[in-house]
Every structure is written in C-alpha cells, then in structure tokens.
mmCIF file of C-alpha atoms and ligand atoms in Angstrom:
data_model
loop_
_atom_site.group_PDB
_atom_site.id
_atom_site.type_symbol
_atom_site.label_atom_id
_atom_site.label_comp_id
_atom_site.label_asym_id
_atom_site.label_seq_id
_atom_site.Cartn_x
_atom_site.Cartn_y
_atom_site.Cartn_z
ATOM 1 C CA MET A 1 0.000 0.000 0.000
ATOM 2 C CA GLY A 2 0.990 3.599 -0.405
ATOM 3 C CA TRP A 3 2.246 3.606 -3.972
ATOM 4 C CA ASP A 4 -0.909 5.418 -5.077
ATOM 5 C CA CYS A 5 -2.305 7.792 -2.462
ATOM 6 C CA PRO A 6 -4.553 10.820 -2.369
ATOM 7 C CA GLY A 7 -2.504 13.483 -4.123
ATOM 8 C CA ALA A 8 0.918 12.997 -5.669
ATOM 9 C CA VAL A 9 2.852 11.433 -2.783
ATOM 10 C CA GLN A 10 3.986 7.836 -2.924
ATOM 11 C CA PHE A 11 5.178 5.878 0.105
ATOM 12 C CA THR A 12 7.412 2.852 0.101
ATOM 13 C CA PRO A 13 9.144 0.818 2.788
ATOM 14 C CA GLU A 14 12.769 1.685 3.308
ATOM 15 C CA GLY A 15 14.925 0.046 0.660
ATOM 16 C CA ARG A 16 12.133 -0.434 -1.866
ATOM 17 C CA ALA A 17 12.183 2.991 -3.515
ATOM 18 C CA GLU A 18 14.176 1.571 -6.436
ATOM 19 C CA GLU A 19 11.464 -1.018 -7.062
ATOM 20 C CA LEU A 20 8.822 1.709 -7.002
ATOM 21 C CA HIS A 21 10.767 3.683 -9.584
ATOM 22 C CA GLN A 22 11.424 0.727 -11.825
ATOM 23 C CA ARG A 23 8.059 -1.009 -11.840
ATOM 24 C CA ALA A 24 5.964 0.205 -14.705
ATOM 25 C CA ALA A 25 2.230 0.667 -14.494
ATOM 26 C CA GLU A 26 0.745 -2.823 -14.458
ATOM 27 C CA LEU A 27 -2.838 -2.484 -15.615
ATOM 28 C CA THR A 28 -5.076 -5.545 -15.600
ATOM 29 C CA PRO A 29 -8.296 -5.148 -17.598
ATOM 30 C CA LEU A 30 -11.427 -5.976 -15.600
ATOM 31 C CA THR A 31 -14.808 -7.136 -16.878
ATOM 32 C CA GLU A 32 -18.087 -5.919 -15.463
ATOM 33 C CA HIS A 33 -18.336 -9.305 -13.757
ATOM 34 C CA ASP A 34 -14.946 -8.837 -12.054
ATOM 35 C CA ILE A 35 -16.050 -5.473 -10.642
ATOM 36 C CA ALA A 36 -19.405 -6.891 -9.548
ATOM 37 C CA ASP A 37 -17.498 -9.640 -7.699
ATOM 38 C CA ARG A 38 -15.278 -7.083 -5.978
ATOM 39 C CA LEU A 39 -18.371 -5.204 -4.861
ATOM 40 C CA ARG A 40 -19.907 -8.443 -3.562
ATOM 41 C CA ILE A 41 -16.735 -9.312 -1.619
ATOM 42 C CA LEU A 42 -16.708 -5.805 -0.153
ATOM 43 C CA GLN A 43 -20.199 -6.427 1.215
ATOM 44 C CA ASP A 44 -19.121 -9.628 2.953
ATOM 45 C CA GLN A 45 -15.585 -8.907 4.077
ATOM 46 C CA PRO A 46 -14.998 -5.204 4.228
ATOM 47 C CA ALA A 47 -11.434 -5.715 5.400
ATOM 48 C CA SER A 48 -10.188 -7.096 2.090
ATOM 49 C CA TRP A 49 -10.229 -3.937 0.045
ATOM 50 C CA THR A 50 -7.161 -4.483 -2.089
ATOM 51 C CA THR A 51 -6.016 -7.410 -4.186
ATOM 52 C CA PRO A 52 -2.379 -8.556 -3.844
ATOM 53 C CA GLY A 53 -0.998 -6.631 -6.878
ATOM 54 C CA GLU A 54 -2.614 -3.342 -5.949
ATOM 55 C CA HIS A 55 -0.833 -0.526 -4.141
ATOM 56 C CA TRP A 56 -3.444 2.204 -3.796
ATOM 57 C CA SER A 57 -4.353 3.659 -0.445
ATOM 58 C CA LEU A 58 -7.241 5.983 0.461
ATOM 59 C CA GLY A 59 -8.483 7.329 3.775
ATOM 60 C CA GLY A 60 -12.030 7.259 5.073
ATOM 61 C CA GLN A 61 -14.279 4.881 6.967
ATOM 62 C CA GLN A 62 -16.378 3.478 4.124
ATOM 63 C CA GLU A 63 -15.693 0.486 1.951
ATOM 64 C CA LYS A 64 -14.180 1.478 -1.333
ATOM 65 C CA PHE A 65 -11.672 0.597 -4.003
ATOM 66 C CA ALA A 66 -9.878 2.531 -6.695
ATOM 67 C CA LEU A 67 -9.524 1.586 -10.368
ATOM 68 C CA THR A 68 -8.044 3.046 -13.514
ATOM 69 C CA TRP A 69 -10.244 3.924 -16.492
ATOM 70 C CA LEU A 70 -8.109 3.926 -19.600
ATOM 71 C CA GLU A 71 -8.882 3.215 -23.267
ATOM 72 C CA ASP A 72 -12.602 2.754 -22.566
ATOM 73 C CA GLN A 73 -11.934 -0.009 -20.093
ATOM 74 C CA TRP A 74 -11.660 -0.508 -16.320
ATOM 75 C CA HIS A 75 -8.338 -1.755 -14.981
ATOM 76 C CA GLU A 76 -6.933 -2.904 -11.679
ATOM 77 C CA ALA A 77 -3.908 -0.723 -10.972
ATOM 78 C CA GLY A 78 -0.746 -2.701 -10.113
ATOM 79 C CA GLY A 79 2.902 -1.662 -9.952
ATOM 80 C CA SER A 80 3.273 2.089 -10.053
ATOM 81 C CA ALA A 81 -0.055 2.665 -11.863
ATOM 82 C CA ALA A 82 -2.195 5.585 -10.742
ATOM 83 C CA THR A 83 -5.915 5.048 -10.209
ATOM 84 C CA THR A 84 -8.424 7.443 -11.759
ATOM 85 C CA HIS A 85 -11.701 6.603 -10.010
ATOM 86 C CA ILE A 86 -13.018 5.727 -6.559
ATOM 87 C CA ILE A 87 -15.806 3.170 -6.339
ATOM 88 C CA LYS A 88 -17.987 2.892 -3.249
ATOM 89 C CA PRO A 89 -20.951 0.545 -2.756
ATOM 90 C CA GLY A 90 -22.377 2.805 -0.021
ATOM 91 C CA ILE A 91 -22.646 2.435 3.738
ATOM 92 C CA LYS A 92 -24.126 -0.989 4.340
ATOM 93 C CA VAL A 93 -26.345 -0.096 7.293
ATOM 94 C CA LEU A 94 -27.972 2.819 5.435
ATOM 95 C CA HIS A 95 -30.245 1.751 2.571
ATOM 96 C CA HIS A 96 -29.243 3.072 -0.862
ATOM 97 C CA GLN A 97 -26.565 5.279 0.664
ATOM 98 C CA ALA A 98 -24.447 5.385 -2.530
ATOM 99 C CA LEU A 99 -27.505 6.678 -4.361
ATOM 100 C CA VAL A 100 -28.080 9.358 -1.723
ATOM 101 C CA GLU A 101 -24.425 10.413 -1.926
ATOM 102 C CA HIS A 102 -24.512 10.643 -5.723
ATOM 103 C CA VAL A 103 -27.774 12.616 -5.770
ATOM 104 C CA THR A 104 -26.575 14.993 -3.027
ATOM 105 C CA MET A 105 -23.369 15.682 -4.978
ATOM 106 C CA ARG A 106 -25.273 16.248 -8.242
ATOM 107 C CA ALA A 107 -27.755 18.557 -6.515
ATOM 108 C CA ALA A 108 -24.881 20.508 -4.963
ATOM 109 C CA ALA A 109 -23.268 20.861 -8.397
ATOM 110 C CA ALA A 110 -26.566 22.118 -9.831
ATOM 111 C CA THR A 111 -26.668 24.852 -7.208
ATOM 112 C CA GLY A 112 -23.253 26.090 -8.308
ATOM 113 C CA VAL A 113 -20.957 24.314 -5.837
ATOM 114 C CA SER A 114 -17.749 22.831 -7.219
ATOM 115 C CA VAL A 115 -18.138 19.068 -6.654
ATOM 116 C CA ALA A 116 -16.302 15.990 -7.942
ATOM 117 C CA ASP A 117 -18.089 14.285 -10.844
ATOM 118 C CA SER A 118 -19.849 11.072 -9.989
ATOM 119 C CA ARG A 119 -22.137 8.517 -11.563
ATOM 120 C CA LEU A 120 -24.270 5.773 -10.108
ATOM 121 C CA LEU A 121 -23.526 2.652 -12.130
ATOM 122 C CA PRO A 122 -24.651 -0.979 -12.092
ATOM 123 C CA PHE A 123 -22.050 -3.704 -12.319
ATOM 124 C CA GLU A 124 -24.330 -6.663 -12.925
ATOM 125 C CA ASP A 125 -26.759 -6.391 -9.972
ATOM 126 C CA GLN A 126 -24.332 -4.360 -7.835
ATOM 127 C CA TRP A 127 -24.845 -0.598 -7.897
ATOM 128 C CA ALA A 128 -22.067 1.715 -6.787
ATOM 129 C CA ILE A 129 -21.105 5.352 -6.873
ATOM 130 C CA VAL A 130 -18.185 5.902 -9.236
ATOM 131 C CA ILE A 131 -16.313 9.131 -8.516
ATOM 132 C CA ASP A 132 -13.810 10.815 -10.820
ATOM 133 C CA ARG A 133 -10.560 11.561 -9.034
ATOM 134 C CA PHE A 134 -9.818 15.260 -9.296
ATOM 135 C CA ASP A 135 -6.203 14.549 -8.337
ATOM 136 C CA ARG A 136 -5.580 12.640 -11.568
ATOM 137 C CA VAL A 137 -5.283 13.911 -15.129
ATOM 138 C CA THR A 138 -5.190 11.600 -18.118
ATOM 139 C CA VAL A 139 -3.238 12.862 -21.118
ATOM 140 C CA PHE A 140 -2.862 10.566 -24.127
ATOM 141 C CA ASP A 141 -3.434 7.427 -22.058
ATOM 142 C CA LYS A 142 -0.973 8.405 -19.384
ATOM 143 C CA VAL A 143 -2.293 9.232 -15.930
ATOM 144 C CA PHE A 144 -0.606 12.062 -14.001
ATOM 145 C CA ARG A 145 -0.939 12.743 -10.285
ATOM 146 C CA LEU A 146 -1.804 16.176 -8.903
ATOM 147 C CA HIS A 147 -1.032 16.816 -5.286
ATOM 148 C CA GLN A 148 -3.871 17.263 -2.820
ATOM 149 C CA GLU A 149 -3.991 17.485 0.952
ATOM 150 C CA ASP A 150 -7.065 17.456 3.115
ATOM 151 C CA PHE A 151 -7.411 20.109 5.813
ATOM 152 C CA CYS A 152 -6.243 17.761 8.593
ATOM 153 C CA GLN A 153 -3.076 16.959 6.662
ATOM 154 C CA ALA A 154 -2.510 20.582 5.706
ATOM 155 C CA LEU A 155 -2.956 21.695 9.329
ATOM 156 C CA GLY A 156 -0.857 18.845 10.720
ATOM 157 C CA ARG A 157 -3.749 17.213 12.599
ATOM 158 C CA LEU A 158 -4.205 13.455 12.925
ATOM 159 C CA PRO A 159 -7.246 11.744 11.354
ATOM 160 C CA GLU A 160 -8.620 11.005 14.865
ATOM 161 C CA ARG A 161 -9.097 14.755 15.147
ATOM 162 C CA LYS A 162 -11.050 15.245 11.933
ATOM 163 C CA TYR A 163 -14.214 16.360 13.753
ATOM 164 C CA GLU A 164 -14.209 19.771 15.380
ATOM 165 C CA SER A 165 -16.226 18.268 18.267
ATOM 166 C CA VAL A 166 -13.218 16.111 19.255
ATOM 167 C CA GLY A 167 -10.633 18.834 18.936
ATOM 168 C CA GLY A 168 -10.371 18.986 15.159
ATOM 169 C CA PRO A 169 -9.906 22.085 13.049
ATOM 170 C CA GLY A 170 -12.567 24.773 13.220
ATOM 171 C CA LEU A 171 -13.548 27.345 10.646
ATOM 172 C CA ARG A 172 -11.007 29.875 11.923
ATOM 173 C CA ASP A 173 -8.087 27.410 11.509
ATOM 174 C CA MET A 174 -9.281 26.527 8.039
ATOM 175 C CA ALA A 175 -9.800 30.149 6.988
ATOM 176 C CA ASP A 176 -6.314 31.094 8.244
ATOM 177 C CA LEU A 177 -4.814 28.265 6.207
ATOM 178 C CA VAL A 178 -6.701 29.398 3.109
ATOM 179 C CA ARG A 179 -5.465 32.949 3.561
ATOM 180 C CA LYS A 180 -1.863 31.799 3.999
ATOM 181 C CA GLN A 181 -1.666 29.095 1.370
ATOM 182 C CA LEU A 182 -3.997 29.674 -1.536
ATOM 183 C CA THR A 183 -3.139 31.512 -4.707
ATOM 184 C CA ASP A 184 -6.469 33.348 -4.637
ATOM 185 C CA PRO A 185 -7.468 33.473 -0.954
ATOM 186 C CA GLU A 186 -10.744 35.278 -1.642
ATOM 187 C CA ASP A 187 -11.826 32.544 -4.011
ATOM 188 C CA GLY A 188 -10.731 29.917 -1.450
ATOM 189 C CA LEU A 189 -12.745 31.583 1.317
ATOM 190 C CA ARG A 190 -15.831 31.567 -0.902
ATOM 191 C CA ALA A 191 -15.262 27.848 -1.558
ATOM 192 C CA LEU A 192 -14.946 27.289 2.197
ATOM 193 C CA ALA A 193 -18.216 29.184 2.675
ATOM 194 C CA ASP A 194 -19.817 26.916 0.064
ATOM 195 C CA PHE A 195 -18.597 23.883 2.026
ATOM 196 C CA LEU A 196 -20.295 25.237 5.165
ATOM 197 C CA ALA A 197 -23.457 26.208 3.321
ATOM 198 C CA VAL A 198 -23.937 23.068 1.280
ATOM 199 C CA ASN A 199 -23.455 20.765 4.266
ATOM 200 C CA LEU A 200 -26.151 22.637 6.167
ATOM 201 C CA VAL A 201 -28.527 22.992 3.217
ATOM 202 C CA ALA A 202 -28.200 19.313 2.261
ATOM 203 C CA GLY A 203 -28.595 18.237 5.883
ATOM 204 C CA ALA A 204 -25.226 16.508 5.589
ATOM 205 C CA PRO A 205 -23.686 15.606 8.963
ATOM 206 C CA ASP A 206 -20.210 14.572 7.871
ATOM 207 C CA GLY A 207 -18.470 17.699 6.574
ATOM 208 C CA HIS A 208 -15.328 17.203 8.663
ATOM 209 C CA ALA A 209 -11.827 18.452 7.939
ATOM 210 C CA LYS A 210 -10.841 15.350 5.934
ATOM 211 C CA ASN A 211 -13.811 15.838 3.631
ATOM 212 C CA ILE A 212 -12.393 19.004 2.107
ATOM 213 C CA SER A 213 -9.018 19.305 0.432
ATOM 214 C CA LEU A 214 -6.541 21.669 -1.149
ATOM 215 C CA ILE A 215 -5.227 20.904 -4.602
ATOM 216 C CA LEU A 216 -2.031 21.947 -6.340
ATOM 217 C CA ALA A 217 -2.469 22.391 -10.104
ATOM 218 C CA PRO A 218 0.411 21.726 -12.542
ATOM 219 C CA ASP A 219 0.793 25.482 -13.086
ATOM 220 C CA GLY A 220 1.355 25.936 -9.335
ATOM 221 C CA ASN A 221 -2.116 27.294 -8.594
ATOM 222 C CA ARG A 222 -3.269 26.308 -5.097
ATOM 223 C CA SER A 223 -7.039 26.168 -4.606
ATOM 224 C CA ILE A 224 -9.775 24.276 -2.783
ATOM 225 C CA ALA A 225 -10.491 20.979 -4.521
ATOM 226 C CA PRO A 226 -13.999 20.118 -5.721
ATOM 227 C CA LEU A 227 -16.080 18.799 -2.810
ATOM 228 C CA TYR A 228 -16.582 15.056 -2.291
ATOM 229 C CA ASP A 229 -18.158 12.630 0.187
ATOM 230 C CA LEU A 230 -21.211 14.846 0.522
ATOM 231 C CA ALA A 231 -24.389 12.995 1.494
ATOM 232 C CA SER A 232 -27.659 14.109 3.020
ATOM 233 C CA GLY A 233 -28.558 12.548 6.354
ATOM 234 C CA LEU A 234 -32.208 13.550 6.061
ATOM 235 C CA THR A 235 -33.064 10.289 4.269
ATOM 236 C CA TYR A 236 -32.399 8.417 7.492
ATOM 237 C CA ASP A 237 -33.656 8.511 11.043
ATOM 238 C CA PRO A 238 -36.780 10.684 10.582
ATOM 239 C CA GLU A 239 -37.207 10.886 14.365
ATOM 240 C CA ALA A 240 -33.843 12.612 14.888
ATOM 241 C CA VAL A 241 -34.422 15.750 16.900
ATOM 242 C CA GLU A 242 -31.031 17.359 17.032
ATOM 243 C CA ARG A 243 -29.312 17.149 13.688
ATOM 244 C CA THR A 244 -25.868 18.716 13.396
ATOM 245 C CA VAL A 245 -23.249 19.717 10.870
ATOM 246 C CA ALA A 246 -19.686 18.586 11.598
ATOM 247 C CA LEU A 247 -18.096 22.023 11.298
ATOM 248 C CA SER A 248 -19.687 24.756 13.362
ATOM 249 C CA ILE A 249 -21.082 27.822 11.654
ATOM 250 C CA GLY A 250 -20.614 30.944 13.766
ATOM 251 C CA GLY A 251 -20.071 28.722 16.811
ATOM 252 C CA GLU A 252 -23.133 26.450 16.368
ATOM 253 C CA ARG A 253 -23.465 22.953 14.969
ATOM 254 C CA ILE A 254 -27.129 22.146 15.729
ATOM 255 C CA PHE A 255 -29.239 22.981 12.666
ATOM 256 C CA SER A 256 -31.953 24.817 14.604
ATOM 257 C CA ARG A 257 -29.395 27.165 16.191
ATOM 258 C CA ILE A 258 -27.783 28.277 12.952
ATOM 259 C CA ARG A 259 -29.474 31.611 12.296
ATOM 260 C CA GLY A 260 -28.656 34.901 10.618
ATOM 261 C CA LYS A 261 -26.469 35.821 13.586
ATOM 262 C CA GLN A 262 -24.333 32.697 13.176
ATOM 263 C CA TRP A 263 -23.916 33.360 9.459
ATOM 264 C CA ARG A 264 -22.860 36.937 10.221
ATOM 265 C CA LYS A 265 -20.246 35.563 12.637
ATOM 266 C CA ALA A 266 -19.059 33.087 10.010
ATOM 267 C CA ALA A 267 -18.789 35.933 7.488
ATOM 268 C CA GLY A 268 -16.629 37.763 10.045
ATOM 269 C CA ILE A 269 -14.314 34.771 10.437
ATOM 270 C CA LEU A 270 -14.123 34.319 6.667
ATOM 271 C CA LYS A 271 -13.869 38.091 6.126
ATOM 272 C CA LEU A 272 -16.522 37.836 3.433
ATOM 273 C CA ASP A 273 -19.301 40.309 2.794
ATOM 274 C CA THR A 274 -22.185 39.360 5.115
ATOM 275 C CA ASP A 275 -24.943 40.112 2.632
ATOM 276 C CA LEU A 276 -23.244 38.183 -0.138
ATOM 277 C CA LEU A 277 -22.744 35.179 2.141
ATOM 278 C CA THR A 278 -26.334 35.069 3.421
ATOM 279 C CA GLN A 279 -27.597 35.605 -0.129
ATOM 280 C CA ARG A 280 -25.509 32.631 -1.250
ATOM 281 C CA VAL A 281 -26.973 30.443 1.519
ATOM 282 C CA ALA A 282 -30.497 31.604 0.650
ATOM 283 C CA THR A 283 -30.076 30.898 -3.074
ATOM 284 C CA MET A 284 -28.720 27.462 -2.290
ATOM 285 C CA ALA A 285 -31.516 26.635 0.150
ATOM 286 C CA GLU A 286 -34.161 27.750 -2.379
ATOM 287 C CA ALA A 287 -32.711 25.692 -5.219
ATOM 288 C CA PHE A 288 -31.538 22.572 -3.413
ATOM 289 C CA PRO A 289 -34.751 20.504 -3.015
ATOM 290 C CA GLY A 290 -35.630 20.976 -6.703
ATOM 291 C CA ALA A 291 -32.080 20.128 -7.736
ATOM 292 C CA PHE A 292 -32.221 16.982 -5.593
ATOM 293 C CA GLU A 293 -35.480 15.957 -7.250
ATOM 294 C CA THR A 294 -34.016 16.535 -10.725
ATOM 295 C CA ALA A 295 -30.902 14.525 -9.852
ATOM 296 C CA LEU A 296 -33.140 11.665 -8.674
ATOM 297 C CA ALA A 297 -35.132 11.796 -11.916
ATOM 298 C CA GLU A 298 -31.882 11.431 -13.867
ATOM 299 C CA ILE A 299 -31.290 8.026 -12.278
ATOM 300 C CA ALA A 300 -34.922 6.915 -12.201
ATOM 301 C CA ASP A 301 -33.975 3.356 -13.207
ATOM 302 C CA ALA A 302 -31.672 2.779 -10.240
ATOM 303 C CA PRO A 303 -33.090 0.587 -7.476
ATOM 304 C CA GLY A 304 -34.239 2.593 -4.481
ATOM 305 C CA THR A 305 -34.945 5.853 -6.281
ATOM 306 C CA PRO A 306 -38.658 6.035 -5.327
ATOM 307 C CA GLU A 307 -37.961 5.164 -1.672
ATOM 308 C CA VAL A 308 -35.166 7.711 -1.430
ATOM 309 C CA ALA A 309 -37.417 10.354 -3.036
ATOM 310 C CA GLU A 310 -40.238 9.556 -0.648
ATOM 311 C CA ARG A 311 -38.007 9.578 2.415
ATOM 312 C CA THR A 312 -35.900 12.588 1.507
ATOM 313 C CA LEU A 313 -37.866 15.160 -0.490
ATOM 314 C CA PRO A 314 -40.476 16.174 2.113
ATOM 315 C CA ALA A 315 -37.808 16.350 4.839
ATOM 316 C CA LEU A 316 -35.468 18.295 2.572
ATOM 317 C CA ARG A 317 -38.136 20.825 1.553
ATOM 318 C CA GLN A 318 -39.042 21.381 5.192
ATOM 319 C CA HIS A 319 -35.399 21.644 6.241
ATOM 320 C CA CYS A 320 -34.479 24.115 3.475
ATOM 321 C CA SER A 321 -37.449 26.343 4.248
ATOM 322 C CA GLU A 322 -36.317 26.387 7.901
ATOM 323 C CA VAL A 323 -32.731 27.224 6.911
ATOM 324 C CA LEU A 324 -34.135 30.130 4.879
ATOM 325 C CA ALA A 325 -36.452 31.366 7.621
ATOM 326 C CA ARG A 326 -33.644 31.280 10.225
ATOM 327 C CA LEU A 327 -31.446 33.460 8.031
ATOM 328 C CA ASP A 328 -33.701 36.396 8.967
ATOM 329 C CA GLU A 329 -33.536 35.693 12.694
HETATM 330 N N1 ATP B 1 -13.101 12.743 -6.146
HETATM 331 C C1 ATP B 1 -11.981 12.563 -5.462
HETATM 332 N N2 ATP B 1 -10.779 12.829 -6.019
HETATM 333 C C2 ATP B 1 -9.642 12.637 -5.322
HETATM 334 N N3 ATP B 1 -9.584 12.191 -4.074
HETATM 335 C C3 ATP B 1 -10.738 11.904 -3.458
HETATM 336 C C4 ATP B 1 -12.000 12.088 -4.110
HETATM 337 N N4 ATP B 1 -12.982 11.710 -3.261
HETATM 338 C C5 ATP B 1 -12.361 11.307 -2.141
HETATM 339 N N5 ATP B 1 -11.018 11.427 -2.240
HETATM 340 C C6 ATP B 1 -9.990 11.067 -1.246
HETATM 341 O O1 ATP B 1 -10.310 9.787 -0.728
HETATM 342 C C7 ATP B 1 -10.580 9.852 0.668
HETATM 343 C C8 ATP B 1 -11.730 8.936 1.002
HETATM 344 O O2 ATP B 1 -12.871 9.250 0.217
HETATM 345 P P1 ATP B 1 -14.291 9.513 0.902
HETATM 346 O O3 ATP B 1 -14.202 10.702 1.768
HETATM 347 O O4 ATP B 1 -15.287 9.535 -0.201
HETATM 348 O O5 ATP B 1 -14.431 8.198 1.756
HETATM 349 P P2 ATP B 1 -15.327 7.825 3.019
HETATM 350 O O6 ATP B 1 -14.822 6.511 3.456
HETATM 351 O O7 ATP B 1 -16.770 7.948 2.627
HETATM 352 O O8 ATP B 1 -14.947 8.949 4.076
HETATM 353 P P3 ATP B 1 -15.541 9.206 5.572
HETATM 354 O O9 ATP B 1 -14.722 8.430 6.505
HETATM 355 O O10 ATP B 1 -15.353 10.686 5.665
HETATM 356 O O11 ATP B 1 -16.998 8.819 5.524
HETATM 357 C C9 ATP B 1 -10.890 11.333 0.919
HETATM 358 O O12 ATP B 1 -10.621 11.678 2.256
HETATM 359 C C10 ATP B 1 -9.979 12.022 -0.073
HETATM 360 O O13 ATP B 1 -8.651 12.079 0.410
HETATM 361 MG MG1 MG B 2 -14.634 11.104 3.662
#
C-alpha cells in the first residue's frame, strides 16, 4: 500500500524505492463481472479492500476501491499505476446510501458548488457510486498525479481529530490556512463558505476536515479541490431531533441554532461580505430541493430511487425552508 495515495505522494518501505521507480504501471483489464465480484466481496468482508498486486491507499471509513479507467476499459492498478476513479458501494447499514451520496453531490453541483463528478452505475446487480478523481489527469493514455492534501493533513492534525467536536480544526483554523496558502485566498474563502453552506442545506452531517481538500495544479495554482463525500442525512432517522453539521457555523453545529447571527459571525471569520454570504446560503436553500429531485429523476432506473425520493424530499423541503427562515432571525 501507499504507492498510489490521495494526491501525488507515494510511500514505500525503506529500501524499496528503487522497485517503485522501476516497476511500470501494471494495468489488468477488468470485466463488469470482475467489478461486480469485488463489490460483492466488499459487502461480505470489508477488510479485504485491495487485491495482492494493488498498491493504492485511500483514507475514510467506508468500503471502497480505486480503479483506472483507460482506453474505454476498467483496470486494476498494479505496480506504479495511478488510479483514476473511486468506487464505493455505499454504507451498508444505510439503505441506498451510494444513491443518496450521488444525488446529493449532483444537486450541490446544480446549485453552483464545485463538486467531484460522480455517476451511479450498475455492475451486474451491484450498484455503486463511481467518482472521478480530481487529483488525476489523463493525457494521451498516461495518468498524471496532482497533489492534494485534506485540511487535517494541511494543518498537521491526525485523522482522529477530523471532527471539530473532538478537537479537530474549526472554521477559523481553516480560513487562516486558506489565507496563507492559496493563490487566490478570496476565491478559497468563498469555496470554504460553500462547504459550510452546502453541508447545512443538504442536511449533511459529515463535513469534517478530511472531507475538504486543497489541490495543487500543474501550473502551481493552489485552490480548494472540488467537494466530495457529501451525502444528506435527512433520508435516514426521521425521528432525529437534534441534527448537526460537523463544522460549526458561527459557533453552532445544531441545525436549529444556525441563524442569521451565526452566518454573520461566520462571514466575520471568513472576512466575506455578510450580505453576499447570506444571499448565497439563501439561493442554495431555495434551489436545493428541486435540484435533488431533478438529480433523482436522472437516475430513475436505479433501485431505491422512489424510496429515497419519498423519504428525503419532504424532509429536505421542510429543512431548506427552515434554513431560509432562520437566516432572517
Ligand atoms: N473525487 C476525489 N478525487 C480525489 N480524491 C478523493 C476524491 N474523493 C475522495 N477522495 C480522497 O479519498 C478519501 C476517502 O474518500 P471519501 O471521503 O469519499 O471516503 P469515506 O470513506 O466515505 O470517508 P468518511 O470516513 O469521511 O466517511 C478522501 O478523504 C480524499 O482524500
Ligand atoms: Mg470522507
């Protein structure tokens, strides 16, 4: 593990760097059946994520694997090969979670947030979310790595501290980093504001500091990467009384306490114009339920779409109208 990581770093045990340099990309073509089998195995034995020839490594709690899409074909990436896509079957204990994640990301994109591209695809009877890696660029059948670091890495915090509630980075730490490190800090602060806003508007509980990254473009431009791992929680647990975002907004994480005052505080921390920020949140909250519905309609043939629509849309409409109303309080 470690020869193909998030970003452009590669890790190797001491003494094996030469092997890493010398081994070419070893790409093994996979059939749809092979991928379906990998998804099935993932369901049964989540520990066995990689096959022996693979060297990729990705963070995160959910089952996943990474493959390379090259010449209109999926490949297992061996040797020094870089993977181009992340494939996740969804969180097992939450019905149709991959579908919810895909639809949330598409809806966010439709409301103007920069989000990684994803598709929901069947491999035989196994459906999974397939996410384009924004830290890979394919040029004439060669895959190049771009460096990325998530906000825990960039701030030197361990993964155990990814949530602000357990001592992880807060908005102020993240904003300071953006101001110090990004080529266009203003643009970065607006992207950080979008991360706050879209997690609240989507009712997404997991926007922690490892779910947002910085990316270094080949021309040296440092910016916030497209968002990823964005999924509404409103589909699940309809009885939940106190829903929260992971990263506090103006000092509050509980949805019902995030009002105009908290957004004004957040604007102060981000040093963004208060009216522009609240207008952005309002526009997003107005558009999001419709965008979610449209994104669902685009995958109407996927199993679970009607249930997800039925469970999510009423809750989402209610939630977004509350987010809007609280902006004036
Ligand atoms: N589209 C992408 N392009 C490049 N890297 C990505 C992309 N999506 C995710 N990653 C990287 O892979 C890691 C794991 O992905 P992801 O966050 O989707 O997994 P997860 O297991 O659902 O995470 P969590 O533990 O937050 O639920 C991310 O932390 C990030 O470093
Ligand atoms: Mg994640």
